[in-house]
Amino acid sequence: MNKAQFVELVKNVGDYKTKADAELAVEAFTEAVTIALAKKEDVSLIGFGNFTAVLQRGKSGTVPGTNKTYTTQDKMAPKFRAGKTLKDRVSMGK
């Protein structure tokens, strides 16, 4: 499902009058989660899941076929953990 299809689904499920209103709601939600994660704050939606920012450790390795080595830096990465209600609904296919 792409963004346009998702906005249409939000419009129908949320009883928004226009697609523009539904798109504003989707954009507001994604921006709010992004801002919270950038501040290293967790976003917990009971039943749906948790959005967290976790530290991803840097690593080093070699490029296959050469003797070159590389290292990556530590960075913060977004992580989502699905809640029980979401897992149950997906497993039932509803």
Short mmCIF file of C-alpha atoms in Angstrom, two decimals:
data_model
loop_
_atom_site.label_atom_id
_atom_site.label_comp_id
_atom_site.label_asym_id
_atom_site.label_seq_id
_atom_site.Cartn_x
_atom_site.Cartn_y
_atom_site.Cartn_z
CA MET A 1 0.00 0.00 0.00
CA ASN A 2 1.46 3.37 -0.98
CA LYS A 3 0.83 6.72 0.72
CA ALA A 4 -2.09 7.71 -1.55
CA GLN A 5 -3.85 4.41 -0.88
CA PHE A 6 -3.20 4.76 2.84
CA VAL A 7 -4.62 8.30 2.87
CA GLU A 8 -7.76 6.98 1.12
CA LEU A 9 -8.07 4.25 3.77
CA VAL A 10 -7.66 6.81 6.58
CA LYS A 11 -10.31 9.00 4.92
CA ASN A 12 -12.80 6.12 4.88
CA VAL A 13 -12.03 4.71 8.33
CA GLY A 14 -11.79 8.10 10.05
CA ASP A 15 -14.86 9.60 8.35
CA TYR A 16 -12.89 12.56 6.99
CA LYS A 17 -14.83 14.66 4.48
CA THR A 18 -11.94 15.19 2.08
CA LYS A 19 -8.76 13.45 1.11
CA ALA A 20 -6.86 16.61 2.06
CA ASP A 21 -8.11 16.37 5.65
CA ALA A 22 -7.06 12.73 5.85
CA GLU A 23 -3.64 13.56 4.40
CA LEU A 24 -3.17 16.30 7.01
CA ALA A 25 -3.96 13.77 9.74
CA VAL A 26 -1.44 11.26 8.34
CA GLU A 27 1.24 13.94 7.96
CA ALA A 28 0.59 15.29 11.47
CA PHE A 29 0.96 11.80 12.95
CA THR A 30 4.17 10.98 11.09
CA GLU A 31 5.68 14.39 11.90
CA ALA A 32 4.78 14.08 15.58
CA VAL A 33 6.37 10.62 15.83
CA THR A 34 9.46 11.87 13.96
CA ILE A 35 9.89 14.85 16.30
CA ALA A 36 9.49 12.66 19.39
CA LEU A 37 12.02 10.09 18.15
CA ALA A 38 14.49 12.84 17.21
CA LYS A 39 14.30 13.97 20.86
CA LYS A 40 14.94 10.33 21.87
CA GLU A 41 11.46 10.06 23.37
CA ASP A 42 9.40 6.89 23.03
CA VAL A 43 5.89 6.95 21.57
CA SER A 44 3.64 4.27 23.05
CA LEU A 45 0.20 3.61 21.57
CA ILE A 46 -1.45 0.96 23.74
CA GLY A 47 -2.63 -1.96 21.63
CA PHE A 48 -0.92 -0.67 18.48
CA GLY A 49 2.77 -0.61 19.40
CA ASN A 50 5.82 1.36 20.50
CA PHE A 51 8.06 3.61 18.46
CA THR A 52 11.53 4.00 19.98
CA ALA A 53 14.90 5.44 19.04
CA VAL A 54 17.70 2.94 19.64
CA LEU A 55 21.45 3.21 19.35
CA GLN A 56 22.78 1.21 16.42
CA ARG A 57 26.42 0.41 17.05
CA GLY A 58 28.96 1.05 14.33
CA LYS A 59 30.70 -1.90 12.75
CA SER A 60 33.78 -2.65 10.73
CA GLY A 61 34.29 -5.11 7.94
CA THR A 62 35.98 -5.78 4.65
CA VAL A 63 34.74 -5.17 1.13
CA PRO A 64 34.30 -8.56 -0.60
CA GLY A 65 36.91 -9.26 -3.26
CA THR A 66 39.34 -6.61 -1.98
CA ASN A 67 41.49 -5.96 1.03
CA LYS A 68 39.75 -2.67 1.79
CA THR A 69 38.21 -2.28 5.23
CA TYR A 70 35.47 0.06 6.36
CA THR A 71 33.95 1.24 9.60
CA THR A 72 30.58 2.80 10.26
CA GLN A 73 29.71 5.24 13.03
CA ASP A 74 27.25 4.72 15.87
CA LYS A 75 23.84 6.21 15.06
CA MET A 76 20.33 6.45 16.38
CA ALA A 77 17.77 4.42 14.43
CA PRO A 78 13.97 4.23 14.67
CA LYS A 79 12.44 0.97 15.86
CA PHE A 80 8.81 -0.20 16.01
CA ARG A 81 7.52 -3.00 18.19
CA ALA A 82 3.97 -4.13 17.48
CA GLY A 83 1.51 -4.37 20.37
CA LYS A 84 -0.55 -7.44 21.24
CA THR A 85 -3.81 -6.14 19.76
CA LEU A 86 -2.15 -5.35 16.43
CA LYS A 87 -0.39 -8.73 16.35
CA ASP A 88 -3.66 -10.54 17.10
CA ARG A 89 -5.64 -8.65 14.42
CA VAL A 90 -2.95 -9.28 11.79
CA SER A 91 -2.72 -12.98 12.62
CA MET A 92 -6.51 -13.32 12.29
CA GLY A 93 -6.42 -11.50 8.96
CA LYS A 94 -9.03 -8.89 9.91
#
